[in-house]
């Protein structure tokens, strides 16, 4: 008697598939500017449709609570005023806890209307109904907090996938021994080492040290390790 093959189940959700095969693949075309973000976290290129979305990527890339993110993730239908419409959110993020959240990025002049509020609420309700996830709005003032964004851009510039250098390991040992230390003290202590600032940004990008990124790095910046 021929044995019955074991049952197989489709376990991939639309949200999970979005990281592999997003709803929209953005390509350059006349009248449309596509921006390419080289993600440190995802080790791939994230394509977006605006400079504001591009800047949002820095926040996703260096948020230690976010394990992965993608753009143009899924397409779904929602109903407003009895009319069926389709919608593609700007981003999907998965957090370390396993929670997934959809995001819409908008400039201030795009959100100050009753029409937008009504449409966004409909999109939000259907995201919850269809996928059991939240759809959240991110505005320009959240993304372009200048000191924070500048720090994130420096972290992106100097982030490396290489192993730590001897100097970086020594800096970590020093901070682990002395606790919170001003940047100027580290610079003075390691005066024979070149490129201290790039090394610090790289350590920040790896979450091995931390500081208040809402303030631009300066000599008075307090740095400490993320472990004891």
Tab-separated table of C-alpha atoms in Angstrom:
chain	number	residue	atom	x	y	z
A	1	UNK	CA	0.000	0.000	0.000
A	2	UNK	CA	1.445	3.310	-1.057
A	3	UNK	CA	2.140	5.619	1.842
A	4	UNK	CA	0.461	9.010	1.954
A	5	UNK	CA	2.974	11.842	1.693
A	6	UNK	CA	3.090	14.138	4.690
A	7	UNK	CA	0.950	17.243	4.490
A	8	UNK	CA	2.684	20.507	3.738
A	9	UNK	CA	1.541	23.893	4.887
A	10	UNK	CA	2.088	27.337	3.461
A	11	UNK	CA	3.515	29.171	6.432
A	12	UNK	CA	4.746	32.301	4.665
A	13	UNK	CA	2.482	35.250	5.355
A	14	UNK	CA	2.166	38.171	2.909
A	15	UNK	CA	4.226	40.255	5.324
A	16	UNK	CA	6.970	37.643	5.456
A	17	UNK	CA	7.032	37.399	1.669
A	18	UNK	CA	7.355	41.184	1.429
A	19	UNK	CA	10.993	40.913	2.515
A	20	UNK	CA	11.658	38.574	-0.414
A	21	UNK	CA	9.301	39.846	-3.093
A	22	UNK	CA	7.920	43.342	-2.344
A	23	UNK	CA	4.740	44.588	-3.988
A	24	UNK	CA	6.517	47.256	-6.016
A	25	UNK	CA	9.984	47.227	-7.497
A	26	UNK	CA	10.908	50.853	-8.031
A	27	UNK	CA	12.729	51.649	-11.249
A	28	UNK	CA	13.767	54.944	-12.746
A	29	UNK	CA	11.325	56.547	-15.137
A	30	UNK	CA	10.675	59.949	-16.642
A	31	UNK	CA	9.343	62.367	-14.054
A	32	UNK	CA	10.116	60.097	-11.107
A	33	UNK	CA	13.222	60.285	-8.937
A	34	UNK	CA	14.151	57.005	-7.292
A	35	UNK	CA	16.618	57.070	-4.410
A	36	UNK	CA	18.830	54.113	-3.488
A	37	UNK	CA	19.752	53.562	0.143
A	38	UNK	CA	22.592	51.136	0.916
A	39	UNK	CA	21.394	49.464	4.100
A	40	UNK	CA	23.994	48.388	6.633
A	41	UNK	CA	21.480	46.248	8.514
A	42	UNK	CA	19.969	44.533	5.484
A	43	UNK	CA	23.178	44.442	3.421
A	44	UNK	CA	21.190	45.375	0.339
A	45	UNK	CA	19.867	48.375	-1.575
A	46	UNK	CA	16.535	49.830	-0.442
A	47	UNK	CA	14.767	51.812	-3.189
A	48	UNK	CA	12.502	54.693	-2.158
A	49	UNK	CA	10.536	57.450	-3.877
A	50	UNK	CA	11.516	60.577	-1.949
A	51	UNK	CA	14.374	62.138	-0.023
A	52	UNK	CA	12.195	62.021	3.103
A	53	UNK	CA	11.797	58.250	2.733
A	54	UNK	CA	15.547	58.037	2.105
A	55	UNK	CA	16.231	59.838	5.391
A	56	UNK	CA	13.770	57.565	7.190
A	57	UNK	CA	15.970	54.622	6.222
A	58	UNK	CA	18.753	55.886	8.488
A	59	UNK	CA	16.390	55.617	11.467
A	60	UNK	CA	15.326	52.081	10.577
A	61	UNK	CA	18.904	51.012	9.877
A	62	UNK	CA	20.250	52.131	13.247
A	63	UNK	CA	17.313	51.381	15.514
A	64	UNK	CA	18.617	48.488	17.573
A	65	UNK	CA	15.069	47.255	18.206
A	66	UNK	CA	14.414	46.752	14.485
A	67	UNK	CA	15.738	43.477	13.113
A	68	UNK	CA	14.879	44.110	9.445
A	69	UNK	CA	12.956	46.441	7.151
A	70	UNK	CA	11.946	46.804	3.509
A	71	UNK	CA	10.234	49.347	1.268
A	72	UNK	CA	7.051	49.050	-0.818
A	73	UNK	CA	6.222	45.813	1.014
A	74	UNK	CA	2.631	44.814	0.240
A	75	UNK	CA	-0.407	45.899	-1.739
A	76	UNK	CA	-3.844	45.661	-0.197
A	77	UNK	CA	-7.350	46.963	-0.780
A	78	UNK	CA	-9.385	49.171	1.514
A	79	UNK	CA	-12.816	50.744	1.246
A	80	UNK	CA	-13.615	54.420	1.679
A	81	UNK	CA	-16.944	56.067	0.825
A	82	UNK	CA	-18.069	52.778	-0.705
A	83	UNK	CA	-15.164	52.749	-3.177
A	84	UNK	CA	-12.475	50.053	-3.229
A	85	UNK	CA	-8.960	51.465	-3.464
A	86	UNK	CA	-5.518	49.879	-3.396
A	87	UNK	CA	-2.594	50.981	-1.290
A	88	UNK	CA	1.094	50.188	-0.829
A	89	UNK	CA	2.689	51.386	2.440
A	90	UNK	CA	6.146	52.924	2.305
A	91	UNK	CA	7.860	50.539	4.727
A	92	UNK	CA	7.517	47.366	6.727
A	93	UNK	CA	9.643	46.844	9.840
A	94	UNK	CA	10.050	43.789	12.004
A	95	UNK	CA	11.119	44.360	15.601
A	96	UNK	CA	13.233	42.040	17.728
A	97	UNK	CA	10.123	40.935	19.617
A	98	UNK	CA	8.648	39.629	16.341
A	99	UNK	CA	6.103	42.440	15.967
A	100	UNK	CA	5.688	43.878	12.475
A	101	UNK	CA	4.608	47.446	11.757
A	102	UNK	CA	3.751	49.173	8.472
A	103	UNK	CA	4.772	52.800	7.998
A	104	UNK	CA	3.634	55.685	5.822
A	105	UNK	CA	6.069	58.590	5.441
A	106	UNK	CA	4.576	62.003	4.716
A	107	UNK	CA	5.655	65.639	4.512
A	108	UNK	CA	3.680	68.189	6.591
A	109	UNK	CA	1.744	69.627	3.643
A	110	UNK	CA	0.390	66.162	2.815
A	111	UNK	CA	-1.197	65.378	6.171
A	112	UNK	CA	-3.024	68.594	7.042
A	113	UNK	CA	-6.384	67.738	5.548
A	114	UNK	CA	-9.539	65.960	6.665
A	115	UNK	CA	-9.385	63.869	3.493
A	116	UNK	CA	-5.950	62.489	4.353
A	117	UNK	CA	-7.000	61.756	7.930
A	118	UNK	CA	-10.069	59.866	6.730
A	119	UNK	CA	-8.137	57.868	4.116
A	120	UNK	CA	-5.300	57.033	6.483
A	121	UNK	CA	-7.725	55.791	9.124
A	122	UNK	CA	-9.348	53.503	6.537
A	123	UNK	CA	-5.920	52.186	5.491
A	124	UNK	CA	-5.017	51.662	9.137
A	125	UNK	CA	-8.206	49.748	9.899
A	126	UNK	CA	-7.757	47.430	6.918
A	127	UNK	CA	-4.101	46.779	7.795
A	128	UNK	CA	-5.273	45.622	11.196
A	129	UNK	CA	-8.160	43.613	9.714
A	130	UNK	CA	-6.175	41.907	6.953
A	131	UNK	CA	-2.754	41.418	8.541
A	132	UNK	CA	-3.245	42.102	12.261
A	133	UNK	CA	-0.575	44.815	12.183
A	134	UNK	CA	-0.496	48.531	12.861
A	135	UNK	CA	-0.049	51.142	10.155
A	136	UNK	CA	1.731	54.167	11.596
A	137	UNK	CA	2.427	57.621	10.212
A	138	UNK	CA	5.926	59.109	10.326
A	139	UNK	CA	6.167	62.827	9.648
A	140	UNK	CA	9.079	64.992	8.603
A	141	UNK	CA	9.720	66.409	12.077
A	142	UNK	CA	10.221	62.840	13.351
A	143	UNK	CA	12.723	62.026	10.621
A	144	UNK	CA	14.627	65.270	10.204
A	145	UNK	CA	15.551	66.042	13.773
A	146	UNK	CA	18.847	67.476	12.548
A	147	UNK	CA	21.336	66.461	15.279
A	148	UNK	CA	19.985	62.907	15.339
A	149	UNK	CA	19.839	62.571	11.552
A	150	UNK	CA	23.383	63.927	11.155
A	151	UNK	CA	24.693	61.431	13.688
A	152	UNK	CA	22.889	58.593	11.930
A	153	UNK	CA	24.350	59.658	8.583
A	154	UNK	CA	27.857	59.691	10.070
A	155	UNK	CA	27.240	56.221	11.508
A	156	UNK	CA	26.149	55.049	8.072
A	157	UNK	CA	29.207	56.585	6.436
A	158	UNK	CA	31.693	54.930	8.782
A	159	UNK	CA	29.881	51.648	9.473
A	160	UNK	CA	31.999	48.647	8.597
A	161	UNK	CA	31.283	44.938	8.284
A	162	UNK	CA	34.925	44.237	9.092
A	163	UNK	CA	36.089	42.888	12.427
A	164	UNK	CA	37.023	45.402	15.096
A	165	UNK	CA	40.468	46.935	14.839
A	166	UNK	CA	42.954	46.706	17.674
A	167	UNK	CA	42.310	50.369	18.475
A	168	UNK	CA	38.542	49.831	18.677
A	169	UNK	CA	38.988	46.853	20.993
A	170	UNK	CA	41.252	48.968	23.187
A	171	UNK	CA	38.664	51.766	23.289
A	172	UNK	CA	35.989	49.285	24.390
A	173	UNK	CA	38.237	47.923	27.135
A	174	UNK	CA	38.949	51.459	28.320
A	175	UNK	CA	35.244	52.371	28.443
A	176	UNK	CA	34.386	49.088	30.109
A	177	UNK	CA	36.935	49.819	32.820
A	178	UNK	CA	36.241	53.526	33.364
A	179	UNK	CA	32.540	53.719	32.577
A	180	UNK	CA	30.958	56.776	30.961
A	181	UNK	CA	33.745	58.893	29.472
A	182	UNK	CA	33.871	62.145	27.516
A	183	UNK	CA	34.960	61.916	23.904
A	184	UNK	CA	37.771	64.421	24.490
A	185	UNK	CA	39.230	62.112	27.159
A	186	UNK	CA	39.265	59.222	24.721
A	187	UNK	CA	40.889	61.383	22.049
A	188	UNK	CA	43.581	62.517	24.508
A	189	UNK	CA	44.182	58.989	25.807
A	190	UNK	CA	44.507	57.531	22.320
A	191	UNK	CA	46.413	60.445	20.829
A	192	UNK	CA	48.632	58.088	18.852
A	193	UNK	CA	45.655	56.576	17.067
A	194	UNK	CA	44.350	58.107	13.861
A	195	UNK	CA	40.739	58.316	12.834
A	196	UNK	CA	39.294	58.131	16.352
A	197	UNK	CA	36.011	59.771	15.295
A	198	UNK	CA	35.306	57.327	12.428
A	199	UNK	CA	36.092	54.444	14.783
A	200	UNK	CA	33.645	55.838	17.352
A	201	UNK	CA	30.885	56.124	14.744
A	202	UNK	CA	31.557	52.553	13.642
A	203	UNK	CA	31.272	51.341	17.245
A	204	UNK	CA	28.011	53.260	17.578
A	205	UNK	CA	26.697	51.649	14.389
A	206	UNK	CA	27.471	48.215	15.861
A	207	UNK	CA	25.659	49.101	19.122
A	208	UNK	CA	28.846	48.367	21.070
A	209	UNK	CA	28.821	51.834	22.619
A	210	UNK	CA	26.030	54.318	23.068
A	211	UNK	CA	25.360	57.980	23.711
A	212	UNK	CA	22.549	60.490	23.289
A	213	UNK	CA	22.354	60.669	19.499
A	214	UNK	CA	19.902	63.576	19.682
A	215	UNK	CA	22.950	65.761	20.349
A	216	UNK	CA	25.721	66.141	17.777
A	217	UNK	CA	28.907	64.359	18.740
A	218	UNK	CA	31.392	66.793	20.297
A	219	UNK	CA	34.260	66.755	22.775
A	220	UNK	CA	31.832	66.766	25.706
A	221	UNK	CA	29.846	63.777	24.431
A	222	UNK	CA	29.588	61.033	27.058
A	223	UNK	CA	30.251	57.546	25.705
A	224	UNK	CA	29.780	54.207	27.420
A	225	UNK	CA	29.709	50.571	26.446
A	226	UNK	CA	26.416	48.773	25.998
A	227	UNK	CA	27.658	45.931	28.189
A	228	UNK	CA	29.517	45.599	31.480
